[in-house]
Short mmCIF file of C-alpha atoms and ligand atoms in Angstrom, two decimals:
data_model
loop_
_atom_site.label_atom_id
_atom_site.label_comp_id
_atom_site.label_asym_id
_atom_site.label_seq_id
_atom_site.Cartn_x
_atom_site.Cartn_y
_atom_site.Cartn_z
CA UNK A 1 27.70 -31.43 141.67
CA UNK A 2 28.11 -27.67 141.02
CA UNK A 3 28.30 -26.85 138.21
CA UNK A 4 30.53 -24.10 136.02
CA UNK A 5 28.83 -21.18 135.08
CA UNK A 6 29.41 -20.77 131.34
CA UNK A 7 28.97 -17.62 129.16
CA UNK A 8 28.39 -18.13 125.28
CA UNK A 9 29.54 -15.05 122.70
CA UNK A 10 27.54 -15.69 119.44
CA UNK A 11 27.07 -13.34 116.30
CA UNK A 12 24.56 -15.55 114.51
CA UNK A 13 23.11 -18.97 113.43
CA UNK A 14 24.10 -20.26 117.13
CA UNK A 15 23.89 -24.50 116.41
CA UNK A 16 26.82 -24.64 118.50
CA UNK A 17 25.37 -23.04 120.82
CA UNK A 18 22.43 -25.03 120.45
CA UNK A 19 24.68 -27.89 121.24
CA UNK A 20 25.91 -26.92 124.06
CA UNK A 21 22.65 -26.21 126.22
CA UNK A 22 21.42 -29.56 124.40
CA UNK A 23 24.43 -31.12 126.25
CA UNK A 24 23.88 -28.98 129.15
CA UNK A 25 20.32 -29.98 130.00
CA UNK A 26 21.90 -33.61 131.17
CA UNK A 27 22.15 -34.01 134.97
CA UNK A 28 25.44 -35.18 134.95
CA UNK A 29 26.99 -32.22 132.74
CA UNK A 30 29.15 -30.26 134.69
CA UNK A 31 28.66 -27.11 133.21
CA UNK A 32 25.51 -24.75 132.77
CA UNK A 33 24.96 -21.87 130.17
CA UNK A 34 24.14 -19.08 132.24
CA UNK A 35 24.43 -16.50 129.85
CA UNK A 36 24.65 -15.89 125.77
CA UNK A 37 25.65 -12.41 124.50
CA UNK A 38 25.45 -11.34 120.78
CA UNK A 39 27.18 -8.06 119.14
CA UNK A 40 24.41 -8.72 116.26
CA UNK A 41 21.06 -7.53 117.16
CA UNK A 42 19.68 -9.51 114.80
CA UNK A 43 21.62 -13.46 115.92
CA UNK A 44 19.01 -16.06 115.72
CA UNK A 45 21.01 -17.51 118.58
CA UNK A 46 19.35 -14.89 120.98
CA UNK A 47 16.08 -16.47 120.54
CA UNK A 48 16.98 -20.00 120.98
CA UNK A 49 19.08 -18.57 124.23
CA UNK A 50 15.51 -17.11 125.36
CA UNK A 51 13.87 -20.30 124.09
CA UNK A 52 15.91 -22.44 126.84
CA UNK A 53 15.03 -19.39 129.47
CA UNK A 54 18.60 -18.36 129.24
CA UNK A 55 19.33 -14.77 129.77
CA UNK A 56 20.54 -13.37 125.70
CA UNK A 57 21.82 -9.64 125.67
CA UNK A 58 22.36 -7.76 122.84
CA UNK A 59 25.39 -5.73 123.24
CA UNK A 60 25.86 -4.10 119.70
CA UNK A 61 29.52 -3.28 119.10
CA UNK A 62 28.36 -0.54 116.62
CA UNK A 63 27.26 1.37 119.44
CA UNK A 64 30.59 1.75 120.59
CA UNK A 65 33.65 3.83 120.41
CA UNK A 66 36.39 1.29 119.94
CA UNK A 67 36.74 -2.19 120.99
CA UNK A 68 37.87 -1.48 124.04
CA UNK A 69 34.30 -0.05 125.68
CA UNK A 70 32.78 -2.89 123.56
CA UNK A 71 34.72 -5.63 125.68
CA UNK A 72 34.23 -3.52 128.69
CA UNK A 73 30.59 -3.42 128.66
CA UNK A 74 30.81 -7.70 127.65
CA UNK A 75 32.88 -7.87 130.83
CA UNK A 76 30.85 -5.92 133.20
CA UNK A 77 28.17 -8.38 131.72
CA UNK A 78 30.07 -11.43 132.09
CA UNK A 79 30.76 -10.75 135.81
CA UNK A 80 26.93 -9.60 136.95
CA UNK A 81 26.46 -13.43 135.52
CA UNK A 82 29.18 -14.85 137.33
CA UNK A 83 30.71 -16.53 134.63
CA UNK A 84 33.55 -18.98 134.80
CA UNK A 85 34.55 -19.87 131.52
CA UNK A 86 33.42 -17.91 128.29
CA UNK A 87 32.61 -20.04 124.87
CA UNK A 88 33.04 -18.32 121.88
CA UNK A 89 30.49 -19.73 118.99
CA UNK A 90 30.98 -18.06 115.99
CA UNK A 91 31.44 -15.01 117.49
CA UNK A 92 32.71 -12.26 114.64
CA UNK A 93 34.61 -9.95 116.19
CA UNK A 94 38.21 -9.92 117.05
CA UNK A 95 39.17 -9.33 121.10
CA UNK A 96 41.82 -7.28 122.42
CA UNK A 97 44.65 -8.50 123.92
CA UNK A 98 43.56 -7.37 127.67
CA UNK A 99 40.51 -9.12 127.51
CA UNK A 100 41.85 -12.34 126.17
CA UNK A 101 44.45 -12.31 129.19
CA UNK A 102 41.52 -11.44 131.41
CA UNK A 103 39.84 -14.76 130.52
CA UNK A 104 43.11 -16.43 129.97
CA UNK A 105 43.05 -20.48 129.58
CA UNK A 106 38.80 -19.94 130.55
CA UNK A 107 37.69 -18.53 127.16
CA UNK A 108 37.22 -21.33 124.84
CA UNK A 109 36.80 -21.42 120.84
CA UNK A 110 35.32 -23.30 118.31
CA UNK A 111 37.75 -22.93 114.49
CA UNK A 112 35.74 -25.36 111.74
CA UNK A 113 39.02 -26.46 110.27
CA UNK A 114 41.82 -28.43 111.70
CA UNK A 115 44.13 -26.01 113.24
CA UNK A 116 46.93 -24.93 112.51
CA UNK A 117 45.73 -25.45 108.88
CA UNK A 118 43.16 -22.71 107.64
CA UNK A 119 42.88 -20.36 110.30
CA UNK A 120 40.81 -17.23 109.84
CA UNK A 121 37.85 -16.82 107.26
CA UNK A 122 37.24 -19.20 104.24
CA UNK A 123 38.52 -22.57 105.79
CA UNK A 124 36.23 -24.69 103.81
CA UNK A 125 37.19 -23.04 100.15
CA UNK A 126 40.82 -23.08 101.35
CA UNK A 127 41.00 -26.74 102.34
CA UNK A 128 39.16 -27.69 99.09
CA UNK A 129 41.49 -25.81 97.28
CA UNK A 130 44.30 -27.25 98.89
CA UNK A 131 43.01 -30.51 97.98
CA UNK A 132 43.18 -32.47 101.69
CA UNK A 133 41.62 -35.41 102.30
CA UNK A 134 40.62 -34.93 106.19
CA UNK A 135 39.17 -32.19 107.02
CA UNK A 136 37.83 -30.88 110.70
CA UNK A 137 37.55 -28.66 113.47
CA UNK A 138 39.03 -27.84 117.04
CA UNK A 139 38.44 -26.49 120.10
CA UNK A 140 41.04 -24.51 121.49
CA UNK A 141 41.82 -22.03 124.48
CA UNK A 142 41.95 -18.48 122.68
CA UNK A 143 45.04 -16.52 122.43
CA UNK A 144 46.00 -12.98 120.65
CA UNK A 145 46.58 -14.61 117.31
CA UNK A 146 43.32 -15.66 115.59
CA UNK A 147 42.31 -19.11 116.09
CA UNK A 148 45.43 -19.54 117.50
CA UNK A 149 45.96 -21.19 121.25
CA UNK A 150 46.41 -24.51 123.13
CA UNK A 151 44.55 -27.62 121.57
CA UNK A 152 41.49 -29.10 123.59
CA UNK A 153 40.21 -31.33 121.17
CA UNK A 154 39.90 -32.06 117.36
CA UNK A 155 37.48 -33.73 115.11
CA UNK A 156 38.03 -35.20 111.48
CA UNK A 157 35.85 -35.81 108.83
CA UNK A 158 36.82 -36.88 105.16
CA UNK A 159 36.87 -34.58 102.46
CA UNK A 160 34.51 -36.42 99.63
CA UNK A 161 35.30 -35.77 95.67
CA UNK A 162 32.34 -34.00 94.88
CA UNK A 163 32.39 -31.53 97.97
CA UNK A 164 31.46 -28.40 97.45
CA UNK A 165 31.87 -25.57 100.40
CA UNK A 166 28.51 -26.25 101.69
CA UNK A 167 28.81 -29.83 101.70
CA UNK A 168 32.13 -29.86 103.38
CA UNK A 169 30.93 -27.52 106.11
CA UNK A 170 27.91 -29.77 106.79
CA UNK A 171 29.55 -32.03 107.54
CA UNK A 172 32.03 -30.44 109.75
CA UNK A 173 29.55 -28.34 111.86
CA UNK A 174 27.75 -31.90 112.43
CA UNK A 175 31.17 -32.74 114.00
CA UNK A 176 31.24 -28.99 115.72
CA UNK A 177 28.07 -29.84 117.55
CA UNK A 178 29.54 -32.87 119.34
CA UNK A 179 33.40 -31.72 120.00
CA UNK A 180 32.35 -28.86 121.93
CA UNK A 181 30.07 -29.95 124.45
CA UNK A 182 32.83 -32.47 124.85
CA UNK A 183 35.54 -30.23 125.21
CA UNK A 184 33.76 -28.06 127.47
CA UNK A 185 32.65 -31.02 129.40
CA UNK A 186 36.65 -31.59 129.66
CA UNK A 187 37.54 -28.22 130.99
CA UNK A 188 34.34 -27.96 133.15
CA UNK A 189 35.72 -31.22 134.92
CA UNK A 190 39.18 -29.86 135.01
CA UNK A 191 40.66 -32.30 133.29
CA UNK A 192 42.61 -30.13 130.84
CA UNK A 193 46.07 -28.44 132.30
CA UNK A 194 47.97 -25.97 130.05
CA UNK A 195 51.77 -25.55 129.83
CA UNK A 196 52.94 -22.97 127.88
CA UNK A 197 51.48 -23.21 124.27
CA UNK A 198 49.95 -26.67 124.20
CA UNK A 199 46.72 -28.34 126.65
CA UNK A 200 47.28 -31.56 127.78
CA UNK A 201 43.68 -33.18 127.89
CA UNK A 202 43.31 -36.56 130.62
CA UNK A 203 40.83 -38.04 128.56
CA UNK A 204 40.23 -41.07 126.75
CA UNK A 205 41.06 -41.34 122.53
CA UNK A 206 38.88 -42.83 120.11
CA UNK A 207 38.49 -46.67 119.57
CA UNK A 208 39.05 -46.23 116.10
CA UNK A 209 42.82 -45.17 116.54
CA UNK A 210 43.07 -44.02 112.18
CA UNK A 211 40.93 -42.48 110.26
CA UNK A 212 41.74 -42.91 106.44
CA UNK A 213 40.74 -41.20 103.38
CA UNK A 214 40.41 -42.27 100.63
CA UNK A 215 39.96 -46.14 101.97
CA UNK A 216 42.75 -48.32 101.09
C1 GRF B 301 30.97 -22.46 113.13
O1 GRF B 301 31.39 -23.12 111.97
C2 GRF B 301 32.14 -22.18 114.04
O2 GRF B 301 33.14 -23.16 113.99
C3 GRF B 301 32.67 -20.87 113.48
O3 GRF B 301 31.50 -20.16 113.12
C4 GRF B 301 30.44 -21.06 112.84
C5 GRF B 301 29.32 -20.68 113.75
O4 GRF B 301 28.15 -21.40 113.49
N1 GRF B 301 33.54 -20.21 114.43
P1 GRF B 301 26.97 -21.38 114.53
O5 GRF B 301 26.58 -19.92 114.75
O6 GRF B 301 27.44 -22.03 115.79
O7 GRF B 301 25.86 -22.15 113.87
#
């Protein structure tokens, strides 16, 4: 099988990233992380990116004049790795417009809430404030608008009484870590065709067809 060559943008932590060369590392995975780039010097996802022998540059936006030579120098990087599909994972800076139609329906990324609800920063306060019941998070092909773009996948967790932000976003990153690799698994195989605004995803659904909360 060859596999896709996969790029990972981080700015931090990096568990999703850990994740995904967890779920990389099987056999029958049909994607590899080839490369993982941070605009944070200081991402402790570098050093689990070294850890696995994966090649982790630093490319520090503050050195640059504009986002523009930012994304051009990620690019240039991008293509000496011959990457095929780009993962953003929890990377903090907004892209421009020609380098999300540059990657167009290949760069993937990870939103912990479930979209359209609660884009942008503060999902977890916002959904507690809101006062839901399911909470979540999806993977979605990126467009201009932030986390904004064609569905790949969604996961759901309940939102418990006594949540707190932190608890809440336990609990979804715990579902992060296993959506992804899925998703990307998904579009790896090909199995995901986009038309217009909205993925259609040949896979199969859960065996548990509702998910309830508060338990009737
Ligand atoms: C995750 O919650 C992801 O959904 C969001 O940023 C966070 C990154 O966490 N975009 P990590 O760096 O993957 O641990």
């Amino acid at each position: 099988m060859t596999k896709r060559r996969v790029a990972v943008l981080i700015s931090g932590r990096g568990s999703n990233l850990a994740a995904l060369i967890e779920a990389a590392r099987a056999a029958d995975f049909p994607a590899e992380i080839v490369q993982v780039i941070s605009n944070r010097p200081a991402a402790a996802g570098l050093d689990l990116a070294r850890r696995a022998g994966i090649e982790a540059l630093t490319i520090d936006h503050t050195r640059f004049d504009g986002r523009a030579a930012f994304e051009a120098e990620v690019g240039a990087a991008l293509e000496r790795a011959g990457a095929e599909l780009v993962c953003l994972a929890g990377f903090m800076r907004l892209l421009t417009g020609g380098f999300i139609a540059r990657w167009r329906d290949r760069l993937i990324n990870i939103h912990p809430s479930l979209l359209p609800l609660f884009p942008g920063l503060d999902t977890h306060a916002r959904a507690l404030a809101a006062g839901v019941k399911l909470a979540g998070c999806t993977v979605h092909f990126v467009r201009e608008e932030t986390d904004n773009g064609p569905i790949l996948g969604q996961a759901a967790v309940p939102v418990l009484p006594d949540d707190t932000e932190e608890s809440l976003a336990a609990r979804v990153l715990e579902a992060e870590h296993r959506l992804y690799p899925a998703c990307l698994r998904l579009v790896a195989e090909g199995r995901v065709s986009v038309t217009g605004e909205t993925a259609r995803v040949d896979a199969a659904g859960p065996a548990e067809a509702r998910l309830i909360n508060p338990l009737p």
